[in-house]
């Protein structure tokens, strides 16, 4: 007599746009074939009364949702919650986000991992002067301090001179722009599963070219300029097929160290390689629960991650989010 395999219920609480991009039919089908059922959670209803769940994944914010998770975790201590809201909130500020990188414990090797030099501007009046950027030099990249996934948090600029600074509103982060061959490496992490992909990025800027650039350009404007250059036969356009990937061992070591430092399981980080030093890499962004559907073979990788979760529910590493939630029961509220 054949024994029926136990099915596992993964509850997901996501914003509607995230549901549309992540919970695709191909993922539902692949997970179903591996005895995983993806169950939508209604955040407006009591989480404790929904389920049962073998695991919960989420990307919702706010004190009410945090309280829901807290109560659920207290009543269901063996159900992993991926991930802890307090850990996720560290990625909502671009200062605390990149501070993570400076604390990573990575084995010594020929590759070097850094973050760009940067300053924080809290007052828009400071953007009107000339002494603001300290030892930073043009060109600069300007990013909002808040990185919460909102449209405003993605409003970024490349700044070429002091006049360009006047276009900005504080609070904002100014970073040195590092020439990186027009390529960015996006590293997707789902627990122990790591995949690195390469994407086109902002083009390099020579000192001669910088002398001809004025003011500021939004990233979307730069992308349009790059596209026009490609159509006009610009030889500077990058051929991604020719670009060498970072050493996979190095990437996996970063991912592992970042998981340990942040306590997170679902994130990606963006890395660039210094065009002047092929062994120098810089992390420029870390995102919680990114667009996994853009990753090749995402259905298989995420399903394997789900299977890891339900197969290791007593693992201290997997339960890190739940443990932190329980320990911080008295600190519920907006951080």
mmCIF file of N, CA, C and O in Angstrom, residues 28-74:
data_model
loop_
_atom_site.group_PDB
_atom_site.id
_atom_site.type_symbol
_atom_site.label_atom_id
_atom_site.label_comp_id
_atom_site.label_asym_id
_atom_site.label_seq_id
_atom_site.Cartn_x
_atom_site.Cartn_y
_atom_site.Cartn_z
ATOM 1 N N UNK A 28 3.534 28.091 -8.643
ATOM 2 C CA UNK A 28 2.476 27.301 -7.991
ATOM 3 C C UNK A 28 2.542 25.853 -8.460
ATOM 4 O O UNK A 28 2.477 24.919 -7.656
ATOM 5 N N UNK A 29 2.715 25.668 -9.767
ATOM 6 C CA UNK A 29 2.750 24.324 -10.335
ATOM 7 C C UNK A 29 3.974 23.550 -9.866
ATOM 8 O O UNK A 29 3.879 22.385 -9.467
ATOM 9 N N UNK A 30 5.134 24.212 -9.909
ATOM 10 C CA UNK A 30 6.367 23.524 -9.512
ATOM 11 C C UNK A 30 6.319 23.158 -8.033
ATOM 12 O O UNK A 30 6.709 22.041 -7.648
ATOM 13 N N UNK A 31 5.855 24.084 -7.218
ATOM 14 C CA UNK A 31 5.751 23.805 -5.783
ATOM 15 C C UNK A 31 4.754 22.684 -5.520
ATOM 16 O O UNK A 31 5.007 21.781 -4.706
ATOM 17 N N UNK A 32 3.642 22.713 -6.222
ATOM 18 C CA UNK A 32 2.607 21.684 -6.061
ATOM 19 C C UNK A 32 3.162 20.294 -6.377
ATOM 20 O O UNK A 32 2.850 19.313 -5.691
ATOM 21 N N UNK A 33 4.001 20.215 -7.395
ATOM 22 C CA UNK A 33 4.598 18.933 -7.770
ATOM 23 C C UNK A 33 5.566 18.405 -6.713
ATOM 24 O O UNK A 33 5.958 17.235 -6.760
ATOM 25 N N UNK A 34 5.956 19.278 -5.778
ATOM 26 C CA UNK A 34 6.855 18.874 -4.697
ATOM 27 C C UNK A 34 6.138 18.948 -3.344
ATOM 28 O O UNK A 34 6.766 19.164 -2.303
ATOM 29 N N UNK A 35 4.815 18.794 -3.392
ATOM 30 C CA UNK A 35 3.993 18.718 -2.182
ATOM 31 C C UNK A 35 4.004 19.998 -1.354
ATOM 32 O O UNK A 35 3.862 19.975 -0.133
ATOM 33 N N UNK A 36 4.153 21.127 -2.050
ATOM 34 C CA UNK A 36 4.095 22.431 -1.398
ATOM 35 C C UNK A 36 2.860 23.163 -1.902
ATOM 36 O O UNK A 36 2.682 23.343 -3.110
ATOM 37 N N UNK A 37 2.004 23.588 -0.992
ATOM 38 C CA UNK A 37 0.843 24.410 -1.328
ATOM 39 C C UNK A 37 1.099 25.836 -0.865
ATOM 40 O O UNK A 37 1.441 26.069 0.309
ATOM 41 N N UNK A 38 0.960 26.795 -1.772
ATOM 42 C CA UNK A 38 1.144 28.206 -1.446
ATOM 43 C C UNK A 38 -0.213 28.803 -1.101
ATOM 44 O O UNK A 38 -1.114 28.851 -1.945
ATOM 45 N N UNK A 39 -0.358 29.263 0.137
ATOM 46 C CA UNK A 39 -1.652 29.694 0.665
ATOM 47 C C UNK A 39 -1.631 31.197 0.924
ATOM 48 O O UNK A 39 -0.804 31.686 1.710
ATOM 49 N N UNK A 40 -2.541 31.962 0.301
ATOM 50 C CA UNK A 40 -2.572 33.404 0.562
ATOM 51 C C UNK A 40 -3.051 33.717 1.978
ATOM 52 O O UNK A 40 -3.951 33.055 2.501
ATOM 53 N N UNK A 41 -2.454 34.713 2.587
ATOM 54 C CA UNK A 41 -2.842 35.183 3.920
ATOM 55 C C UNK A 41 -3.532 36.535 3.766
ATOM 56 O O UNK A 41 -3.050 37.407 3.033
ATOM 57 N N UNK A 42 -4.636 36.715 4.460
ATOM 58 C CA UNK A 42 -5.352 37.982 4.460
ATOM 59 C C UNK A 42 -4.888 38.778 5.683
ATOM 60 O O UNK A 42 -5.258 38.456 6.813
ATOM 61 N N UNK A 43 -4.070 39.829 5.493
ATOM 62 C CA UNK A 43 -3.538 40.557 6.645
ATOM 63 C C UNK A 43 -4.594 41.337 7.411
ATOM 64 O O UNK A 43 -4.341 41.762 8.541
ATOM 65 N N UNK A 44 -5.778 41.529 6.818
ATOM 66 C CA UNK A 44 -6.844 42.247 7.517
ATOM 67 C C UNK A 44 -7.595 41.351 8.497
ATOM 68 O O UNK A 44 -8.395 41.831 9.293
ATOM 69 N N UNK A 45 -7.328 40.047 8.415
ATOM 70 C CA UNK A 45 -7.951 39.091 9.320
ATOM 71 C C UNK A 45 -6.908 38.568 10.310
ATOM 72 O O UNK A 45 -5.704 38.694 10.093
ATOM 73 N N UNK A 46 -7.392 37.961 11.391
ATOM 74 C CA UNK A 46 -6.489 37.423 12.401
ATOM 75 C C UNK A 46 -5.604 36.329 11.810
ATOM 76 O O UNK A 46 -6.097 35.343 11.268
ATOM 77 N N UNK A 47 -4.298 36.505 11.904
ATOM 78 C CA UNK A 47 -3.361 35.512 11.375
ATOM 79 C C UNK A 47 -3.449 34.215 12.163
ATOM 80 O O UNK A 47 -3.351 33.125 11.593
ATOM 81 N N UNK A 48 -3.652 34.319 13.463
ATOM 82 C CA UNK A 48 -3.735 33.135 14.314
ATOM 83 C C UNK A 48 -4.878 32.224 13.884
ATOM 84 O O UNK A 48 -4.791 30.998 13.982
ATOM 85 N N UNK A 49 -5.954 32.813 13.373
ATOM 86 C CA UNK A 49 -7.130 32.035 12.987
ATOM 87 C C UNK A 49 -7.040 31.501 11.566
ATOM 88 O O UNK A 49 -7.933 30.766 11.123
ATOM 89 N N UNK A 50 -6.007 31.893 10.830
ATOM 90 C CA UNK A 50 -5.810 31.364 9.482
ATOM 91 C C UNK A 50 -4.832 30.188 9.553
ATOM 92 O O UNK A 50 -4.175 29.953 10.533
ATOM 93 N N UNK A 51 -4.729 29.465 8.473
ATOM 94 C CA UNK A 51 -3.809 28.320 8.480
ATOM 95 C C UNK A 51 -4.557 26.999 8.538
ATOM 96 O O UNK A 51 -5.720 26.934 8.143
ATOM 97 N N UNK A 52 -3.885 25.941 9.006
ATOM 98 C CA UNK A 52 -2.537 25.931 9.583
ATOM 99 C C UNK A 52 -1.459 26.154 8.532
ATOM 100 O O UNK A 52 -1.690 25.943 7.349
ATOM 101 N N UNK A 53 -0.284 26.573 9.000
ATOM 102 C CA UNK A 53 0.857 26.804 8.122
ATOM 103 C C UNK A 53 2.066 26.043 8.633
ATOM 104 O O UNK A 53 2.263 25.887 9.829
ATOM 105 N N UNK A 54 2.883 25.582 7.691
ATOM 106 C CA UNK A 54 4.173 25.000 8.043
ATOM 107 C C UNK A 54 5.276 26.053 8.012
ATOM 108 O O UNK A 54 6.369 25.838 8.540
ATOM 109 N N UNK A 55 4.971 27.192 7.388
ATOM 110 C CA UNK A 55 5.935 28.290 7.294
ATOM 111 C C UNK A 55 5.173 29.503 6.781
ATOM 112 O O UNK A 55 4.156 29.367 6.081
ATOM 113 N N UNK A 56 5.661 30.697 7.120
ATOM 114 C CA UNK A 56 5.076 31.942 6.615
ATOM 115 C C UNK A 56 6.192 32.767 5.987
ATOM 116 O O UNK A 56 7.263 32.949 6.577
ATOM 117 N N UNK A 57 5.933 33.268 4.770
ATOM 118 C CA UNK A 57 6.808 34.252 4.145
ATOM 119 C C UNK A 57 6.006 35.533 3.998
ATOM 120 O O UNK A 57 4.781 35.488 3.813
ATOM 121 N N UNK A 58 6.678 36.685 4.091
ATOM 122 C CA UNK A 58 5.908 37.937 4.051
ATOM 123 C C UNK A 58 6.788 39.097 3.603
ATOM 124 O O UNK A 58 8.021 39.061 3.721
ATOM 125 N N UNK A 59 6.118 40.123 3.100
ATOM 126 C CA UNK A 59 6.742 41.415 2.828
ATOM 127 C C UNK A 59 5.701 42.498 3.036
ATOM 128 O O UNK A 59 5.279 43.187 2.116
ATOM 129 N N UNK A 60 5.262 42.603 4.282
ATOM 130 C CA UNK A 60 4.327 43.638 4.707
ATOM 131 C C UNK A 60 4.944 44.355 5.903
ATOM 132 O O UNK A 60 5.747 43.774 6.633
ATOM 133 N N UNK A 61 4.534 45.609 6.104
ATOM 134 C CA UNK A 61 5.140 46.403 7.158
ATOM 135 C C UNK A 61 4.079 47.073 8.016
ATOM 136 O O UNK A 61 2.899 47.082 7.699
ATOM 137 N N UNK A 62 4.525 47.665 9.106
ATOM 138 C CA UNK A 62 3.639 48.405 9.989
ATOM 139 C C UNK A 62 3.411 47.698 11.314
ATOM 140 O O UNK A 62 3.567 46.476 11.428
ATOM 141 N N UNK A 63 3.045 48.468 12.364
ATOM 142 C CA UNK A 63 2.890 47.900 13.709
ATOM 143 C C UNK A 63 1.793 46.850 13.815
ATOM 144 O O UNK A 63 1.924 45.892 14.582
ATOM 145 N N UNK A 64 0.701 47.016 13.057
ATOM 146 C CA UNK A 64 -0.392 46.038 13.149
ATOM 147 C C UNK A 64 0.049 44.669 12.636
ATOM 148 O O UNK A 64 -0.236 43.630 13.257
ATOM 149 N N UNK A 65 0.732 44.669 11.510
ATOM 150 C CA UNK A 65 1.197 43.399 10.954
ATOM 151 C C UNK A 65 2.274 42.786 11.840
ATOM 152 O O UNK A 65 2.309 41.578 12.055
ATOM 153 N N UNK A 66 3.130 43.624 12.392
ATOM 154 C CA UNK A 66 4.171 43.138 13.294
ATOM 155 C C UNK A 66 3.548 42.471 14.525
ATOM 156 O O UNK A 66 4.019 41.408 14.995
ATOM 157 N N UNK A 67 2.478 43.055 15.034
ATOM 158 C CA UNK A 67 1.773 42.468 16.177
ATOM 159 C C UNK A 67 1.142 41.130 15.808
ATOM 160 O O UNK A 67 1.172 40.173 16.590
ATOM 161 N N UNK A 68 0.582 41.061 14.594
ATOM 162 C CA UNK A 68 0.011 39.798 14.107
ATOM 163 C C UNK A 68 1.073 38.692 14.106
ATOM 164 O O UNK A 68 0.831 37.575 14.570
ATOM 165 N N UNK A 69 2.248 38.999 13.577
ATOM 166 C CA UNK A 69 3.328 38.011 13.526
ATOM 167 C C UNK A 69 3.780 37.617 14.929
ATOM 168 O O UNK A 69 4.061 36.450 15.196
ATOM 169 N N UNK A 70 3.842 38.606 15.813
ATOM 170 C CA UNK A 70 4.266 38.343 17.190
ATOM 171 C C UNK A 70 3.327 37.348 17.863
ATOM 172 O O UNK A 70 3.759 36.366 18.484
ATOM 173 N N UNK A 71 2.054 37.599 17.739
ATOM 174 C CA UNK A 71 1.060 36.724 18.375
ATOM 175 C C UNK A 71 1.082 35.330 17.767
ATOM 176 O O UNK A 71 0.988 34.320 18.472
ATOM 177 N N UNK A 72 1.194 35.281 16.439
ATOM 178 C CA UNK A 72 1.228 33.975 15.768
ATOM 179 C C UNK A 72 2.445 33.171 16.228
ATOM 180 O O UNK A 72 2.344 31.971 16.492
ATOM 181 N N UNK A 73 3.599 33.847 16.325
ATOM 182 C CA UNK A 73 4.821 33.151 16.703
ATOM 183 C C UNK A 73 4.751 32.619 18.134
ATOM 184 O O UNK A 73 5.249 31.533 18.435
ATOM 185 N N UNK A 74 4.113 33.370 19.016
ATOM 186 C CA UNK A 74 3.967 32.915 20.395
ATOM 187 C C UNK A 74 3.104 31.665 20.486
ATOM 188 O O UNK A 74 3.349 30.782 21.311
#
